[in-house]
Structures are given as C-alpha cells and as structure tokens.
Short mmCIF file of N, CA and C in Angstrom, two decimals:
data_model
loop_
_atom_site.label_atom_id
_atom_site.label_comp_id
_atom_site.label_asym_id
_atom_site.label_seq_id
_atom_site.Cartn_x
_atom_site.Cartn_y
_atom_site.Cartn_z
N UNK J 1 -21.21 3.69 -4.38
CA UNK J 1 -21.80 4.14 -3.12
C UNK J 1 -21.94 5.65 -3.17
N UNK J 2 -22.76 6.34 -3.11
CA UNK J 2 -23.10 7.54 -3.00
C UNK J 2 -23.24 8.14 -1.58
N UNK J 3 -22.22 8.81 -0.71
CA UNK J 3 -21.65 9.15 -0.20
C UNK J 3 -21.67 10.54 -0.15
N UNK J 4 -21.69 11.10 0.93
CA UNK J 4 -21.82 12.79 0.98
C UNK J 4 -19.91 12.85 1.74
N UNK J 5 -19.22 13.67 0.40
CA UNK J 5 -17.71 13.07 0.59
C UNK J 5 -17.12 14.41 1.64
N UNK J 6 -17.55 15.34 1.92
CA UNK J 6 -17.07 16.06 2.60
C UNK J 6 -17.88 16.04 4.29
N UNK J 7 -18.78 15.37 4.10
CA UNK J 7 -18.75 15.07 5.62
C UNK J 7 -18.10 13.70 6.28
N UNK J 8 -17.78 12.57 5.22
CA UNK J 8 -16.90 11.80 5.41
C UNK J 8 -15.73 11.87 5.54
N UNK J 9 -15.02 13.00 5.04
CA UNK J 9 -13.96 13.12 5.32
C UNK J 9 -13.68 13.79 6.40
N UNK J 10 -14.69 14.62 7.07
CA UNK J 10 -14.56 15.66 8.23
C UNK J 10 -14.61 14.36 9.43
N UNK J 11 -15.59 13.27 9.01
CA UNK J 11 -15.93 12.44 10.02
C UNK J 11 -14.47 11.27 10.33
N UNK J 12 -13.92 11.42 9.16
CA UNK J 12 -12.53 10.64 9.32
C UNK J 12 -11.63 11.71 10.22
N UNK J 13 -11.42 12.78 9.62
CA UNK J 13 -10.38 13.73 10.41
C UNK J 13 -10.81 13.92 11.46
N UNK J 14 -11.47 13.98 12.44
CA UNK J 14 -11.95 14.03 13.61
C UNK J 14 -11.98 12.83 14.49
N UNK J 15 -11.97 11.55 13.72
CA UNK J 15 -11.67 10.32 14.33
C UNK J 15 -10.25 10.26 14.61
N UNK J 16 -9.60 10.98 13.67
CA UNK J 16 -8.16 10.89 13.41
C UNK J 16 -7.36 11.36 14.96
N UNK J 17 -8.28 12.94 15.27
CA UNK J 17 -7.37 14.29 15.98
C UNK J 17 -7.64 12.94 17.30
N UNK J 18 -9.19 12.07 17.47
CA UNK J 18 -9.09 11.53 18.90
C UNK J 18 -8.13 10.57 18.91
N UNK J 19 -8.00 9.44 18.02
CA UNK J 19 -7.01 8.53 18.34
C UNK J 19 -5.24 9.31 18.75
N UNK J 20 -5.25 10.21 17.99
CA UNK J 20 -3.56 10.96 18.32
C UNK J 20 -3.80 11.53 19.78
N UNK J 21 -5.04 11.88 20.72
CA UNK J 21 -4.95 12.42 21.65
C UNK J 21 -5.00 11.29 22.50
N UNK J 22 -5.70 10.09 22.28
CA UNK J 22 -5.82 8.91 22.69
C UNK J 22 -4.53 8.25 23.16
N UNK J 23 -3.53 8.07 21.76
CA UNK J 23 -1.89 7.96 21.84
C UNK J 23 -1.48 8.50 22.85
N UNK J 24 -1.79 10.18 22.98
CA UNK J 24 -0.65 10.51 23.95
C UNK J 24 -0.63 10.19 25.41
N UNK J 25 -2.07 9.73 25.84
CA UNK J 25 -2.65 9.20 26.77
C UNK J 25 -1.86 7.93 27.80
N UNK J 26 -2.08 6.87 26.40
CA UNK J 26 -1.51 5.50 25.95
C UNK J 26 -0.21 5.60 26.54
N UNK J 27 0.48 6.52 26.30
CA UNK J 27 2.14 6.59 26.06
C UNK J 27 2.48 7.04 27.41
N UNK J 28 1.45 8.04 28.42
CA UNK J 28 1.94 8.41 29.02
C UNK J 28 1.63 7.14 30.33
N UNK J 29 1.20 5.85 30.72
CA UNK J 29 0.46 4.98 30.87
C UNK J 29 1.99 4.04 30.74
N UNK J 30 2.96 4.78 29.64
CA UNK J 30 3.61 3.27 29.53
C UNK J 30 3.90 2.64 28.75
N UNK J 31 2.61 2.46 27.85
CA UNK J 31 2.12 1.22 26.90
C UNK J 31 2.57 1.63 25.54
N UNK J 32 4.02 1.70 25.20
CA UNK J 32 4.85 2.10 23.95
C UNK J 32 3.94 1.65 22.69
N UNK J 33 3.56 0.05 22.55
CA UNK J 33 3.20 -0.43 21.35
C UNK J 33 2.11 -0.31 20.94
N UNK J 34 1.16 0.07 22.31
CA UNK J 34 -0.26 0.38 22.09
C UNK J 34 -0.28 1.90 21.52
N UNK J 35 0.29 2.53 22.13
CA UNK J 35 0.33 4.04 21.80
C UNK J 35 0.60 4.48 20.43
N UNK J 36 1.74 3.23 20.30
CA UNK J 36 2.32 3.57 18.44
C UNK J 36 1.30 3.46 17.39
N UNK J 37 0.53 1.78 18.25
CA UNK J 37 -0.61 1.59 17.07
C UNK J 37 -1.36 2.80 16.80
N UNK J 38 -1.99 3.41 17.98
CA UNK J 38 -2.88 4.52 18.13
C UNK J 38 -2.68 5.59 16.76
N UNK J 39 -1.03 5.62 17.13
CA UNK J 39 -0.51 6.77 16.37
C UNK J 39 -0.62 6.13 15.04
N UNK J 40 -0.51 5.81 14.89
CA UNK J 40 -0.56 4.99 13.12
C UNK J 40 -2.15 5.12 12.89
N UNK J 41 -2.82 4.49 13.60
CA UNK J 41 -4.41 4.88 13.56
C UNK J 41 -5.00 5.96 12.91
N UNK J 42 -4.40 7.25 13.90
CA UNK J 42 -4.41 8.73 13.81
C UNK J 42 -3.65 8.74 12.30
N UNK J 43 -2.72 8.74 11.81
CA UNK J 43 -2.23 9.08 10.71
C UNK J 43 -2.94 8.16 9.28
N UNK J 44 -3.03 6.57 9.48
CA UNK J 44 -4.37 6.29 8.60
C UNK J 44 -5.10 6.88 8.49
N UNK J 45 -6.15 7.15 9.57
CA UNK J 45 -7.17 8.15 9.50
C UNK J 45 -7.51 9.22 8.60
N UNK J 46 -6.43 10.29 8.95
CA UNK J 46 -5.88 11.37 8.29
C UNK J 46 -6.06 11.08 6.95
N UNK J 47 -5.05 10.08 6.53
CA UNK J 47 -4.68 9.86 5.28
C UNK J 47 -6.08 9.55 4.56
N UNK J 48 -6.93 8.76 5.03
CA UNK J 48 -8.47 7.99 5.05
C UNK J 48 -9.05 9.59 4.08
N UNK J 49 -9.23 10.48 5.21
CA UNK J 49 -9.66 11.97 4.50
C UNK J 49 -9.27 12.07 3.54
N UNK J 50 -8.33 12.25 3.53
CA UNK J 50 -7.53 13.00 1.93
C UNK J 50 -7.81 12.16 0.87
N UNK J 51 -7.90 11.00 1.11
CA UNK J 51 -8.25 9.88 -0.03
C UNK J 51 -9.73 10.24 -0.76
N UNK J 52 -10.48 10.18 0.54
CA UNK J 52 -11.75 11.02 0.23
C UNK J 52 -12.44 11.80 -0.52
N UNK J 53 -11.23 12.96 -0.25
CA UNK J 53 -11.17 14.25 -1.18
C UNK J 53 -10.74 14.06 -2.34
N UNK J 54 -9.63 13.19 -2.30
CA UNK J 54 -9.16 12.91 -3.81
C UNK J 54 -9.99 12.35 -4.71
N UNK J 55 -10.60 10.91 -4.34
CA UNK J 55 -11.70 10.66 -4.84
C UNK J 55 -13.12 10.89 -4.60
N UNK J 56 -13.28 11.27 -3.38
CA UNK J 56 -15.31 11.36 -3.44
C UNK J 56 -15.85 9.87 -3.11
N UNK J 57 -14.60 9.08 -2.65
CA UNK J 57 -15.46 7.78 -2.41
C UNK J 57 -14.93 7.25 -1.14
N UNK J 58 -15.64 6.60 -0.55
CA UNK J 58 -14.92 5.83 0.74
C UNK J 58 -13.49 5.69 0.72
N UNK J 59 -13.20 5.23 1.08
CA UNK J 59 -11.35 4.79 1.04
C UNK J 59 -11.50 3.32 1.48
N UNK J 60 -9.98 3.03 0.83
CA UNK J 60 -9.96 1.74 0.71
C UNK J 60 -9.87 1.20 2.57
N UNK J 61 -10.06 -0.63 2.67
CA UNK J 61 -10.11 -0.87 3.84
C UNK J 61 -8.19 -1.68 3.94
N UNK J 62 -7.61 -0.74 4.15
CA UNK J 62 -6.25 -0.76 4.27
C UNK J 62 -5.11 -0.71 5.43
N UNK J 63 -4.70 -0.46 5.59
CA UNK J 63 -3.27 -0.31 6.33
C UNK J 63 -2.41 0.76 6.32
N UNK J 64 -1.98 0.21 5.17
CA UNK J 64 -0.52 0.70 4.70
C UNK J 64 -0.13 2.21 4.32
N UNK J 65 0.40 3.20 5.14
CA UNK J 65 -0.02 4.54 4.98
C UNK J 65 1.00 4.97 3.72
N UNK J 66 2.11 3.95 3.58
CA UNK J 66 2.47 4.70 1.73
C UNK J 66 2.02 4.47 0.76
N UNK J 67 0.89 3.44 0.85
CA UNK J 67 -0.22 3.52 -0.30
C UNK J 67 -1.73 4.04 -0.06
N UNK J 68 -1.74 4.75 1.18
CA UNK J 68 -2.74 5.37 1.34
C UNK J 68 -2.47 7.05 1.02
N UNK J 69 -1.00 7.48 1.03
CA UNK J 69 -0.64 8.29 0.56
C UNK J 69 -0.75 8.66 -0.83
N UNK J 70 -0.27 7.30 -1.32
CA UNK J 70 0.02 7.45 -2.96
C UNK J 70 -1.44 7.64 -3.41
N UNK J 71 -2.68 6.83 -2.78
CA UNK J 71 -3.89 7.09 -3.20
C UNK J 71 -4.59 8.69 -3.44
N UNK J 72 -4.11 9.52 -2.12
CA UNK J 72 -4.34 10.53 -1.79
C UNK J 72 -3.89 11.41 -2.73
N UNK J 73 -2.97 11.40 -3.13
CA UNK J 73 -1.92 12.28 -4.08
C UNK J 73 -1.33 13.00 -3.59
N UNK J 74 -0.67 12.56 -1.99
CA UNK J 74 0.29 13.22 -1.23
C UNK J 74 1.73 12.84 -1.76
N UNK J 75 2.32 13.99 -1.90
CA UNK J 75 3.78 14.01 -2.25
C UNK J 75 4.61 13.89 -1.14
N UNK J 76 5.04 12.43 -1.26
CA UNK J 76 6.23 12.36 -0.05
C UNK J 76 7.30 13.00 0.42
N UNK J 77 8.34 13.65 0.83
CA UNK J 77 9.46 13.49 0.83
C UNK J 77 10.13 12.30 1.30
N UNK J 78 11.45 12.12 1.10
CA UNK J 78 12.35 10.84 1.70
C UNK J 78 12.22 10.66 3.42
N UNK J 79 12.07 11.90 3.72
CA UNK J 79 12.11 12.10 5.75
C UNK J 79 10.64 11.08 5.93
N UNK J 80 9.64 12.03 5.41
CA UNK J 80 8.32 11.52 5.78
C UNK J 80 7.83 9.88 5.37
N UNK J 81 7.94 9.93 3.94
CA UNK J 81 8.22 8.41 3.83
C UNK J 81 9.29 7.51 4.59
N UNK J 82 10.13 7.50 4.98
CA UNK J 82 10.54 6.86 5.57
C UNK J 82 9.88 6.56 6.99
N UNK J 83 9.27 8.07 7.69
CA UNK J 83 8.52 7.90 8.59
C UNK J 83 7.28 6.98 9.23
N UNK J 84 6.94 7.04 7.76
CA UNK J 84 5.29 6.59 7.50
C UNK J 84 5.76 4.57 7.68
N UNK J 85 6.82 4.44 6.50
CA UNK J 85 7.22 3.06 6.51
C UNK J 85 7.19 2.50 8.21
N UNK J 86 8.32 3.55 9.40
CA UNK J 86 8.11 2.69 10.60
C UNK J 86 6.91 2.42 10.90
N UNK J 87 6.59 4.00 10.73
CA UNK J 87 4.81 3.61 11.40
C UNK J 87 4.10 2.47 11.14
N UNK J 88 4.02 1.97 9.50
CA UNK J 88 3.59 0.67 9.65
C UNK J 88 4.15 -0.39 9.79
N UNK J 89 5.16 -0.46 10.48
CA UNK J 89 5.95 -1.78 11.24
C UNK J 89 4.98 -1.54 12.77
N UNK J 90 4.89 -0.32 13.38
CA UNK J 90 4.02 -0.34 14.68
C UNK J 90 2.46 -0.97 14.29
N UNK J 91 1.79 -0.73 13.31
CA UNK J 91 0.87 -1.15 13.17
C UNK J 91 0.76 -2.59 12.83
N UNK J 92 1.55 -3.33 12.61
CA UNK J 92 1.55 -4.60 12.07
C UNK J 92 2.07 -5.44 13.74
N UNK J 93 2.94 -4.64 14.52
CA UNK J 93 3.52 -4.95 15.71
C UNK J 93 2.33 -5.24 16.46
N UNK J 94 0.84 -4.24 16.17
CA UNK J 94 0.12 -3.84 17.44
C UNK J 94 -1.01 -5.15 17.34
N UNK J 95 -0.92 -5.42 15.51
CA UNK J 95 -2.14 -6.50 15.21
C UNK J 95 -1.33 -7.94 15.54
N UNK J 96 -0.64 -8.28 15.46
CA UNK J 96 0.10 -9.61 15.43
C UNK J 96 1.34 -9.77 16.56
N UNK J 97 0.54 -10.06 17.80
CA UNK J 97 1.49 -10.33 18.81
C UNK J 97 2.96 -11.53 18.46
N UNK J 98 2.99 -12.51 17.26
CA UNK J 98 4.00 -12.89 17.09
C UNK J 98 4.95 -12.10 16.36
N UNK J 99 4.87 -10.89 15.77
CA UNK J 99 6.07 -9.94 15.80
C UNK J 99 6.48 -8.72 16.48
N UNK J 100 7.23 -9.33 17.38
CA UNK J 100 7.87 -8.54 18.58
C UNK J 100 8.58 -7.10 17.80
N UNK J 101 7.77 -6.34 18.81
CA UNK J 101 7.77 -4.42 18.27
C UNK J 101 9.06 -4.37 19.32
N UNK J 102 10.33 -5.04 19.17
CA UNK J 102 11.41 -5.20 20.04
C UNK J 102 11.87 -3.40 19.61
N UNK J 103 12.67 -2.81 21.07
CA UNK J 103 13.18 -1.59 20.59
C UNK J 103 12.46 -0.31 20.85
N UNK J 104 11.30 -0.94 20.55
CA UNK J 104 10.11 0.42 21.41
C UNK J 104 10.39 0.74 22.44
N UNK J 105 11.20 1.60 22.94
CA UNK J 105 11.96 2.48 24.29
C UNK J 105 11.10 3.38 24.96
N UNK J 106 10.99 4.31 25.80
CA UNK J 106 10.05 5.34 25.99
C UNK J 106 10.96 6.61 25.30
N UNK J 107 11.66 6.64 25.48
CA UNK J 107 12.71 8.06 24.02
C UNK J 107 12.36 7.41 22.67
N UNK J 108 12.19 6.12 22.43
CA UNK J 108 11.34 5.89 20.29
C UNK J 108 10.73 6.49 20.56
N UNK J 109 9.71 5.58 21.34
CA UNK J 109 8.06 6.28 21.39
C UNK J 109 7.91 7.52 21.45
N UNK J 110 8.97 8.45 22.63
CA UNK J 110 8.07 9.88 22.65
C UNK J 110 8.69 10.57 21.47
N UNK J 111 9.38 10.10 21.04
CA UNK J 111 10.44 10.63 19.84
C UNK J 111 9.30 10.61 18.39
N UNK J 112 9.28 9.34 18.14
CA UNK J 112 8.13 8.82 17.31
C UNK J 112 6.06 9.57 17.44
N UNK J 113 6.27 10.08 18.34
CA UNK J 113 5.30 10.52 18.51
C UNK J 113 5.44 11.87 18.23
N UNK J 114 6.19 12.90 18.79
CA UNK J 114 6.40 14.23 18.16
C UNK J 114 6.70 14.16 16.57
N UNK J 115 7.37 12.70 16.23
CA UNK J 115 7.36 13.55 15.05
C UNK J 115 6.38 13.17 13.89
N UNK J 116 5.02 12.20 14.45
CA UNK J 116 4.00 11.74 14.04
C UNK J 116 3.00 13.20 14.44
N UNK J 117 3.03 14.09 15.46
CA UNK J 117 2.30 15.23 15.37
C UNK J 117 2.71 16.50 14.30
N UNK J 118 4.06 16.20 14.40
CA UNK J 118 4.52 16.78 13.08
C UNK J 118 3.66 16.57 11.93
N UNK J 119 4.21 15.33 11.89
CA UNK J 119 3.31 14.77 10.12
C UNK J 119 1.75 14.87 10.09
N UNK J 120 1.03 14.49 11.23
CA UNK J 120 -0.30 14.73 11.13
C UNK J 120 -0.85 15.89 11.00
N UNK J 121 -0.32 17.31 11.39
CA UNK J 121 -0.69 18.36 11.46
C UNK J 121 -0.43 18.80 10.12
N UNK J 122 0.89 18.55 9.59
CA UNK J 122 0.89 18.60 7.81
C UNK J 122 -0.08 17.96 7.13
N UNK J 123 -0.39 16.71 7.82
CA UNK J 123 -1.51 16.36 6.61
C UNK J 123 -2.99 16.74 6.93
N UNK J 124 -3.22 17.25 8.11
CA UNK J 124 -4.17 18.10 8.32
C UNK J 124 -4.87 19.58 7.83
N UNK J 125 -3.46 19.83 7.46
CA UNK J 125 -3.27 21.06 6.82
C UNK J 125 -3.60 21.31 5.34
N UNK J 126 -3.27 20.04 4.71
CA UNK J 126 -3.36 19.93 3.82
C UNK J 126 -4.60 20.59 2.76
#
C-alpha cells in the first residue's frame, strides 16, 4: 500500500490527543470502564504512529499495546510495561462484557489515567 507515512501518522496522533480528551470527559461522567477503554484507545493510537514511522506502512489491525510497542521499537521500562499490560486488560474489559473490569474504583481510574497522560505524552514526544 503506498501510503503518504507522515501524514498518517500525524492523522493517528491527533486521533490519539481526542480519544485521551474524550477519556477525561468519560471519567468525569462516572463511566470508569468506558473511560479506561478510551484511554487505551488514546495510547494504541499513539503507539499506531510510531509504528508508522518505524515502518512507512499502515500498522497492524491490533490491540495489544506491548506488541504494538515492540513493533514501534519503543524501549520499555518494567514501570511502563507493566502499565501498558493493565491497559490491555481495560481494553479487552471494554470489548467483552462477559469479563467483568471488577475493581475499576474512581481513585484506579483517576489514578490510571494520570498515569496514562504520563505515558502518552512520552510517547508523543517521542
């Protein structure tokens, strides 16, 4: 597919910044599991770019943000990976109402969310 890769990736990161503003929206509303998905959204997204850049080609149609990482050639640490792992327990919570996102509190969530603006702004930065 021939692809113009730097406006795809601008067009991912910009999908990215709305869903995280979307989240905080979500969260303030209440809606812990919806908000998380959001946030996972926002950080796929992200990740979506960088993949981009790495390769010059679409990105894969995925999920999973520690192999959207590994695609990217983002270097984890143990904090952030571990991070990324909950995140996709929220995303799997948000698609499949038979696994209960039990535990989602409003202190996870807003907890989980600062430190998902954390990580997104690092990988924004990037």
């Amino acid at each position: 597919m021939d692809i113009d890769a730097k406006d795809l990736e601008e067009r991912w990161r910009t999908d990215a910044i709305g869903d995280l503003d979307l989240a905080r929206h979500i969260l303030k509303m209440g809606k812990h599991t919806r908000a998380m998905f959001f946030v996972h959204l926002a950080l796929e997204k992200a990740l979506k770019a960088l993949v981009i850049r790495a390769t010059g080609k679409t990105p894969p149609r995925i999920h999973n943000l520690l192999v959207l990482a590994e695609r990217a050639g983002v270097a984890l640490d143990d904090e952030r990976q571990k991070f990324l792992s909950t995140m996709n327990h929220y995303q799997v919570a948000g698609r499949y109402l038979q696994i209960a996102a039990s535990g989602i509190d409003s202190s996870d969530a807003i907890q989980d969310l600062k430190t998902a603006e954390r990580t997104f702004e690092w990988l924004i930065n990037l």
